[in-house]
PDB file of C-alpha atoms in Angstrom:
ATOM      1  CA  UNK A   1      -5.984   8.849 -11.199  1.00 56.00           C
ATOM      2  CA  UNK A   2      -5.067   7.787  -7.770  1.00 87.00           C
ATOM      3  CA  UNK A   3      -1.488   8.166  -7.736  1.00 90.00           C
ATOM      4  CA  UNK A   4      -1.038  12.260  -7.794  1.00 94.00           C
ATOM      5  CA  UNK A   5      -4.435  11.976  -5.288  1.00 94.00           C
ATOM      6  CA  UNK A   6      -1.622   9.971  -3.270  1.00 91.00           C
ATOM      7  CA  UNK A   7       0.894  12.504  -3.905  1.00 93.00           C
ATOM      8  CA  UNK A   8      -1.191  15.366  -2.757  1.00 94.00           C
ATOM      9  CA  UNK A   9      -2.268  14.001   0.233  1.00 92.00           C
ATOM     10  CA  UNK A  10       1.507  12.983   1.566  1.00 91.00           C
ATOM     11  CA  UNK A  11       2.434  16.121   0.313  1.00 94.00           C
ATOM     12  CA  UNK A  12      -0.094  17.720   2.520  1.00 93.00           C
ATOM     13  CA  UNK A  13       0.597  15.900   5.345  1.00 91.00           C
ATOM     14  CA  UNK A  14       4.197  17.043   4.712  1.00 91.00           C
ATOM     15  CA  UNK A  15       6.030  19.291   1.958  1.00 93.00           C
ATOM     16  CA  UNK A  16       8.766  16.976   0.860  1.00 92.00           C
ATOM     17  CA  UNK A  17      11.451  16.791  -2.148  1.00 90.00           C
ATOM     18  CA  UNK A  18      10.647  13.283  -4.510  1.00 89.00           C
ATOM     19  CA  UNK A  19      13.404  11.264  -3.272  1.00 89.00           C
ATOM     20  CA  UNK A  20      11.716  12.028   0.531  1.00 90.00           C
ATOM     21  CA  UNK A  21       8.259  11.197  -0.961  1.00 90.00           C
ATOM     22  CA  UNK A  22       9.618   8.483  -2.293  1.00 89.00           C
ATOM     23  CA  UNK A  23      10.770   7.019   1.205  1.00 88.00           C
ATOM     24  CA  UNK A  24       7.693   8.043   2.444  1.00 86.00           C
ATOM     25  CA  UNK A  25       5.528   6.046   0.568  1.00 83.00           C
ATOM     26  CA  UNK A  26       7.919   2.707   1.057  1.00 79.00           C
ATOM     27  CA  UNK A  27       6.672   3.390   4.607  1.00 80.00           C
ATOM     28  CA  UNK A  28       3.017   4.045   4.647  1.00 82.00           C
ATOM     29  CA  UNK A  29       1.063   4.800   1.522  1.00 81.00           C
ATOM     30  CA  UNK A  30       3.019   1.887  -0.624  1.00 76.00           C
ATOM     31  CA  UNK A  31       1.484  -0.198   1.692  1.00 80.00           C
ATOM     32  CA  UNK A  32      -1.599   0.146  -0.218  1.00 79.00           C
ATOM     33  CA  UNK A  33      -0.824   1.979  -3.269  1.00 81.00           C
ATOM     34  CA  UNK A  34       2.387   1.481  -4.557  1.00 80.00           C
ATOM     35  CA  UNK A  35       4.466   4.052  -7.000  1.00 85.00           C
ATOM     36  CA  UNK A  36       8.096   3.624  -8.210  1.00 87.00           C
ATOM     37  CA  UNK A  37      10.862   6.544  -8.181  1.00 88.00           C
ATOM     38  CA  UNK A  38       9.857   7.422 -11.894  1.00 92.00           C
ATOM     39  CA  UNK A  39       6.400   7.441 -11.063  1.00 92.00           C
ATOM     40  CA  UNK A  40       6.482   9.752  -8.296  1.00 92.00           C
ATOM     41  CA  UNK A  41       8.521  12.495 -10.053  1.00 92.00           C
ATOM     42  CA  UNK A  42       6.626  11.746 -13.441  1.00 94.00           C
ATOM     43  CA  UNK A  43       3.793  12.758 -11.258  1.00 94.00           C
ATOM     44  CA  UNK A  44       5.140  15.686  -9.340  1.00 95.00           C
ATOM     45  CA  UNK A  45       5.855  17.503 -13.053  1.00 94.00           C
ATOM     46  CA  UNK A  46       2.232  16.822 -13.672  1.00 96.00           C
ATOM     47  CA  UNK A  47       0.860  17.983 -10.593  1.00 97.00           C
ATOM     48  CA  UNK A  48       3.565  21.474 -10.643  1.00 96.00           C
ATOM     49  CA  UNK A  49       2.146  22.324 -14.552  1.00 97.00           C
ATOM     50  CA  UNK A  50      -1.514  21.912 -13.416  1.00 96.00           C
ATOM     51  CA  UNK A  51      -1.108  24.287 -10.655  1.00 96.00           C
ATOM     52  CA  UNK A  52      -2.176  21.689  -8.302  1.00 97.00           C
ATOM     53  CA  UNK A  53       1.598  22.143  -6.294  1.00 97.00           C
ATOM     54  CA  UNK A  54       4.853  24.109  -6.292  1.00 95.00           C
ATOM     55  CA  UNK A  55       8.596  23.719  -5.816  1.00 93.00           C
ATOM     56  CA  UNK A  56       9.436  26.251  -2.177  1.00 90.00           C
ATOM     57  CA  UNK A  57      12.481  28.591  -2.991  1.00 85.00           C
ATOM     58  CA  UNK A  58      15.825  26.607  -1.986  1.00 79.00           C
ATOM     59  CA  UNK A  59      16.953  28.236   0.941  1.00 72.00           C
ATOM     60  CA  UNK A  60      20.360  28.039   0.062  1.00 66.00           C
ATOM     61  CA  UNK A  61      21.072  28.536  -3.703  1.00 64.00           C
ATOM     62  CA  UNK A  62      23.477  25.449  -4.519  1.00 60.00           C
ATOM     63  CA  UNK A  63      23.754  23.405  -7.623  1.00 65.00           C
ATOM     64  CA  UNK A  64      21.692  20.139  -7.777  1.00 63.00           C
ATOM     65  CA  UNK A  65      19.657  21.006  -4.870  1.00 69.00           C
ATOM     66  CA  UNK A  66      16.450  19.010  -4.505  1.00 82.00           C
ATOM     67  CA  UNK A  67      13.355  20.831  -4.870  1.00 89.00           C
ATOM     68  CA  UNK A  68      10.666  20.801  -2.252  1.00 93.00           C
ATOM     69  CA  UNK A  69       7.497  20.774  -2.951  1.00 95.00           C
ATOM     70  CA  UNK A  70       4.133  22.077  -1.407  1.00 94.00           C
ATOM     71  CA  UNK A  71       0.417  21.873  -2.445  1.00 96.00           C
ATOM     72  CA  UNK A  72      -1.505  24.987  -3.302  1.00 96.00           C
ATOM     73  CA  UNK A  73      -4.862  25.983  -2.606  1.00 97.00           C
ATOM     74  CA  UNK A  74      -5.824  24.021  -6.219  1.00 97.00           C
ATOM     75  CA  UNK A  75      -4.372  21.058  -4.611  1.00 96.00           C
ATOM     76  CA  UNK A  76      -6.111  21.221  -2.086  1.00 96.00           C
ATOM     77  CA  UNK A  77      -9.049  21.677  -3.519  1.00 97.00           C
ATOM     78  CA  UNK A  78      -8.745  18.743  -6.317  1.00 95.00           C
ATOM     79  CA  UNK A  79      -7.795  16.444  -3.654  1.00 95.00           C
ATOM     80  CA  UNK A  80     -11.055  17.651  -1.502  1.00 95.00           C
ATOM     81  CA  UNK A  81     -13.012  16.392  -4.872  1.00 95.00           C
ATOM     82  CA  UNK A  82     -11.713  13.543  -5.164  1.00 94.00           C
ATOM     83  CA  UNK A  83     -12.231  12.576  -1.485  1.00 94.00           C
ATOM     84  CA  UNK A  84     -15.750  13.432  -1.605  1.00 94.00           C
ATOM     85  CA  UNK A  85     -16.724  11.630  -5.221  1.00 95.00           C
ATOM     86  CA  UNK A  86     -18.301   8.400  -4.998  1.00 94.00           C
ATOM     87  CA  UNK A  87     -16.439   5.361  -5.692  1.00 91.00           C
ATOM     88  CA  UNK A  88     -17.324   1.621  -6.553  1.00 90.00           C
ATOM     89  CA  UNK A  89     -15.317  -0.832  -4.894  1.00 88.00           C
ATOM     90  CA  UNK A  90     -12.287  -2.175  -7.351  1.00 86.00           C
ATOM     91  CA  UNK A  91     -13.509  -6.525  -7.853  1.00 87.00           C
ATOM     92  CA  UNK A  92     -10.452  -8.898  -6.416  1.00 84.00           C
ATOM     93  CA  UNK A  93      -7.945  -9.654  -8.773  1.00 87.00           C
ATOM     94  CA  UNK A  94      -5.512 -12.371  -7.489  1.00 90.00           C
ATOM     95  CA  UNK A  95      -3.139 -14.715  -9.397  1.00 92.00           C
ATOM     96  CA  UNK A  96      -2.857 -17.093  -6.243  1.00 93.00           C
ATOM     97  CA  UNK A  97      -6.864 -17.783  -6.465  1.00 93.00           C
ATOM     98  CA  UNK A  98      -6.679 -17.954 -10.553  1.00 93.00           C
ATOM     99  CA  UNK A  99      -3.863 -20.449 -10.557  1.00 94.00           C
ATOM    100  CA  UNK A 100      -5.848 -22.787  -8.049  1.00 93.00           C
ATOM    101  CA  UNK A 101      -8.714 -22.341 -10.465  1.00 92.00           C
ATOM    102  CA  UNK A 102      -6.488 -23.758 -12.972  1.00 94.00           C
ATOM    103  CA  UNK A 103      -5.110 -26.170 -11.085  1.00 91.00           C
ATOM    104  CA  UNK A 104      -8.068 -27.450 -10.699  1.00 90.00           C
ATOM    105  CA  UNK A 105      -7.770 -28.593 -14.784  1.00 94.00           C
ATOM    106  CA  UNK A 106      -4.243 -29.114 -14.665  1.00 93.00           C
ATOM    107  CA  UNK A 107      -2.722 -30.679 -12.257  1.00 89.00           C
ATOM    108  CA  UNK A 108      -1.441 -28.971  -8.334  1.00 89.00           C
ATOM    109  CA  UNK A 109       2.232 -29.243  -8.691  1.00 90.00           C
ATOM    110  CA  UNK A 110       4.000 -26.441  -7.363  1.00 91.00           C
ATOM    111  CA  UNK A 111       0.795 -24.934  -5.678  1.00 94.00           C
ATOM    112  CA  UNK A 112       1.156 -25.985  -2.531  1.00 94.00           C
ATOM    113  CA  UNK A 113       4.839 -24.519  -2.017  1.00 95.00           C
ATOM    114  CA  UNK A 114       3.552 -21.520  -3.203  1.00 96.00           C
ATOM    115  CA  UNK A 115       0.434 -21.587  -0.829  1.00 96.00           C
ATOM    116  CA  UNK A 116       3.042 -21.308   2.307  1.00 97.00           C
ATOM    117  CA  UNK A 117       4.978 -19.286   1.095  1.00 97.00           C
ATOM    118  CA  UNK A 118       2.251 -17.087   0.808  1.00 97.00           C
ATOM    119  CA  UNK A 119       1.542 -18.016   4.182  1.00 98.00           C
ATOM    120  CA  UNK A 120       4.919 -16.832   5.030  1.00 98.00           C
ATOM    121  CA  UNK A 121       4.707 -13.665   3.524  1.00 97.00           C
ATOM    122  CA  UNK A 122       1.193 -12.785   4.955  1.00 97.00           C
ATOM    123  CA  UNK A 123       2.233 -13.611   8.380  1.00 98.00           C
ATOM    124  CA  UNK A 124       5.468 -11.279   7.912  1.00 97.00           C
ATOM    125  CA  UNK A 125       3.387  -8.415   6.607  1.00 95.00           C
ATOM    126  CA  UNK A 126       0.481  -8.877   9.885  1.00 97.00           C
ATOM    127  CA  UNK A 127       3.029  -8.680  12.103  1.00 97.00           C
ATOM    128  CA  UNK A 128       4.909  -5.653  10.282  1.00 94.00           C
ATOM    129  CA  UNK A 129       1.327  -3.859  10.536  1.00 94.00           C
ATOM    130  CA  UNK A 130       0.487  -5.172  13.978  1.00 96.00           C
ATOM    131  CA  UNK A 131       4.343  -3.536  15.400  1.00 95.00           C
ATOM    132  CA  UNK A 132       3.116  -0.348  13.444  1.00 93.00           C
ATOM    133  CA  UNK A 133      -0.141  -0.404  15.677  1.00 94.00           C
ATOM    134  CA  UNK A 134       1.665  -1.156  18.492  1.00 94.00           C
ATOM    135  CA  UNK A 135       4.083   1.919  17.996  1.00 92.00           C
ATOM    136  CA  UNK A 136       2.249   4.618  16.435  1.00 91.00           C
ATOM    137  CA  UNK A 137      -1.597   4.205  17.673  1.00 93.00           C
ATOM    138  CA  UNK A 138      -1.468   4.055  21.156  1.00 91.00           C
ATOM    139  CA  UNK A 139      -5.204   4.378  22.743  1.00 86.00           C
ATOM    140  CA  UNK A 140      -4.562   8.744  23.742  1.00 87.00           C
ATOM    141  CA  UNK A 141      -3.446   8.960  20.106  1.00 86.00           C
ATOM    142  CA  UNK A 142      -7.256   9.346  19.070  1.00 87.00           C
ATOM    143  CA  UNK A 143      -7.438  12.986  17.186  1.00 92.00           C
ATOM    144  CA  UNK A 144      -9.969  12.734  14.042  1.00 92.00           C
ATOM    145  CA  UNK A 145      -6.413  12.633  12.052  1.00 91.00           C
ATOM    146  CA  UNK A 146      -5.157   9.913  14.045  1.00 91.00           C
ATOM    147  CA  UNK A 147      -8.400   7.523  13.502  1.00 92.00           C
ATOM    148  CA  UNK A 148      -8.624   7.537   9.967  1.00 92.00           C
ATOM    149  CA  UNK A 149      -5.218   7.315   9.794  1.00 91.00           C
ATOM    150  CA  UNK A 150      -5.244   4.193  12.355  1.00 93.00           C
ATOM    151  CA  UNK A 151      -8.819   3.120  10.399  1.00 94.00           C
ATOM    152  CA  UNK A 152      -6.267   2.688   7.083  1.00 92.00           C
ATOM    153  CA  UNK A 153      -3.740   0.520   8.955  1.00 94.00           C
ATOM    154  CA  UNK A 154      -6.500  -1.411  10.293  1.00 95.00           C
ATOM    155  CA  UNK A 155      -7.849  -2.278   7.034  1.00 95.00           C
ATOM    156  CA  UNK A 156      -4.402  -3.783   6.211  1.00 94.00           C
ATOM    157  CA  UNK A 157      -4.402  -6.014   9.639  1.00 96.00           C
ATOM    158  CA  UNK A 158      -7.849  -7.210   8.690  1.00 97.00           C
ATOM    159  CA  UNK A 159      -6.689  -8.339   5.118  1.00 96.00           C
ATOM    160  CA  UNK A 160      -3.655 -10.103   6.245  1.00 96.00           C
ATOM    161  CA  UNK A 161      -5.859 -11.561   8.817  1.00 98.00           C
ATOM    162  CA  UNK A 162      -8.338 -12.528   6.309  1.00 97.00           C
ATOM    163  CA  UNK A 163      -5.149 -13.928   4.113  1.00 97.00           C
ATOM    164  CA  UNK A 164      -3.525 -15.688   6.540  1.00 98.00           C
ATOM    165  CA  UNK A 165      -6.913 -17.613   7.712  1.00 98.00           C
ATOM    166  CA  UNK A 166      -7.208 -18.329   4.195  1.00 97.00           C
ATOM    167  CA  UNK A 167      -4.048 -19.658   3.159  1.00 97.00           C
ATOM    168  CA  UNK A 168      -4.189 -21.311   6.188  1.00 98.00           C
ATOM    169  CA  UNK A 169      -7.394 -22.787   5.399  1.00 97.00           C
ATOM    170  CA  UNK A 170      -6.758 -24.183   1.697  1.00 96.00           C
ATOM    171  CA  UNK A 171      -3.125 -25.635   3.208  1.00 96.00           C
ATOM    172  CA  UNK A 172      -5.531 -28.005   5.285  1.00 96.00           C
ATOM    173  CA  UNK A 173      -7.544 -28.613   2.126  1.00 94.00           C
ATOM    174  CA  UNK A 174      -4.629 -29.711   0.688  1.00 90.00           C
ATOM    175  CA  UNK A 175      -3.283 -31.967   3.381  1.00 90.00           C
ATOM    176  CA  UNK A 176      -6.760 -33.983   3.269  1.00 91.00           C
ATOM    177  CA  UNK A 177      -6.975 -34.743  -0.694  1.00 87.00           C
ATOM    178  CA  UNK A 178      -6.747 -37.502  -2.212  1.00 82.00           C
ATOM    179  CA  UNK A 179      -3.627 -38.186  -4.310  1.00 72.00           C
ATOM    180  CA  UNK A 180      -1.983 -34.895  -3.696  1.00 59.00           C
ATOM    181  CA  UNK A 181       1.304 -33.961  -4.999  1.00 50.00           C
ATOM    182  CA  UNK A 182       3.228 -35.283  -2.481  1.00 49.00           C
ATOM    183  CA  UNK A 183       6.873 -33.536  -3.893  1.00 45.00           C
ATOM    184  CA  UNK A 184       5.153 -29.900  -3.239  1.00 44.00           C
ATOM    185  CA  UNK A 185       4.590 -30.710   0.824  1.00 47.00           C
ATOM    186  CA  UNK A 186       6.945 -29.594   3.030  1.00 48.00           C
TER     187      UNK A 186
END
């Protein structure tokens, strides 16, 4: 039930129509919890008949105007549950770390490409969330707001850290067996 928890709290931080929450989360929440178009207003309707949220009154009455939408007091509440309920961490779930599992019993070909590529990607994304640090959480920008906020970035930097150590790691793995696949090395 994460995803309207997700919507609430954007929409807290900021009453927005879908298509702005939409752009919203391609810029911070999708980071870590990711939601398509369809989702997003699927879940707004929800949210709106539970009583949880509510479109504001267009200030101009014009045809096909989006709708803006706020959380009420129930919303606010809900969310305030949720953040306080006791969670167990979700296990890892990777198809990078299966597939070299399998590789093991079947053979490595095409694994290695893949592993830096991976690389690639990893590095992109650090330094993506590394620019966002650099821009947006200055050391006077340290309101109780600001730190969690900053505390959720830096739990991305520290996994595409960890990744890119990893990746980084198993690449030299690689390079020193025995009979690798010499056709995936590049």
């Amino acid at each position: 039930m994460s995803l309207p928890h997700a919507i609430l709290t954007a929409l807290l931080e900021k009453p927005s129509s879908g298509l702005e929450l939409t752009r919203r989360f391609d810029k911070s929440i999708g980071y870590f919890w990711s939601a398509t178009h369809q989702q997003i207003y699927r879940e707004l309707g929800k949210l709106e008949a539970e009583g949880y949220i509510r479109a504001l009154p267009p200030e101009q009455h014009a045809r096909g105007q989006k709708k803006t939408y706020e959380v009420l007091p129930a919303g606010r509440a809900e969310l305030a549950r949720w953040t306080a309920t006791s969670q167990d961490p979700k296990p890892l779930r990777d198809t990078m770390l299966l597939r070299l599992r399998a590789a093991a019993v079947v053979g490595t070909e095409g694994i290695e490409a893949d592993l830096r590529r991976h690389l690639a990607l990893h590095r992109r994304q650090l330094a993506e969330y590394e620019e966002i640090q650099d821009r947006d959480f200055p050391p006077e920008k340290s309101t109780p707001e600001d730190r969690l906020r900053h505390l959720v970035l830096r739990a991305g930097i520290d996994l595409e850290t960890f990744w890119t150590q990893w990746l980084t790691h198993a690449l030299a793995e690689f390079e020193s067996m025995p009979g690798r696949d010499q056709d995936s090395a590049s």
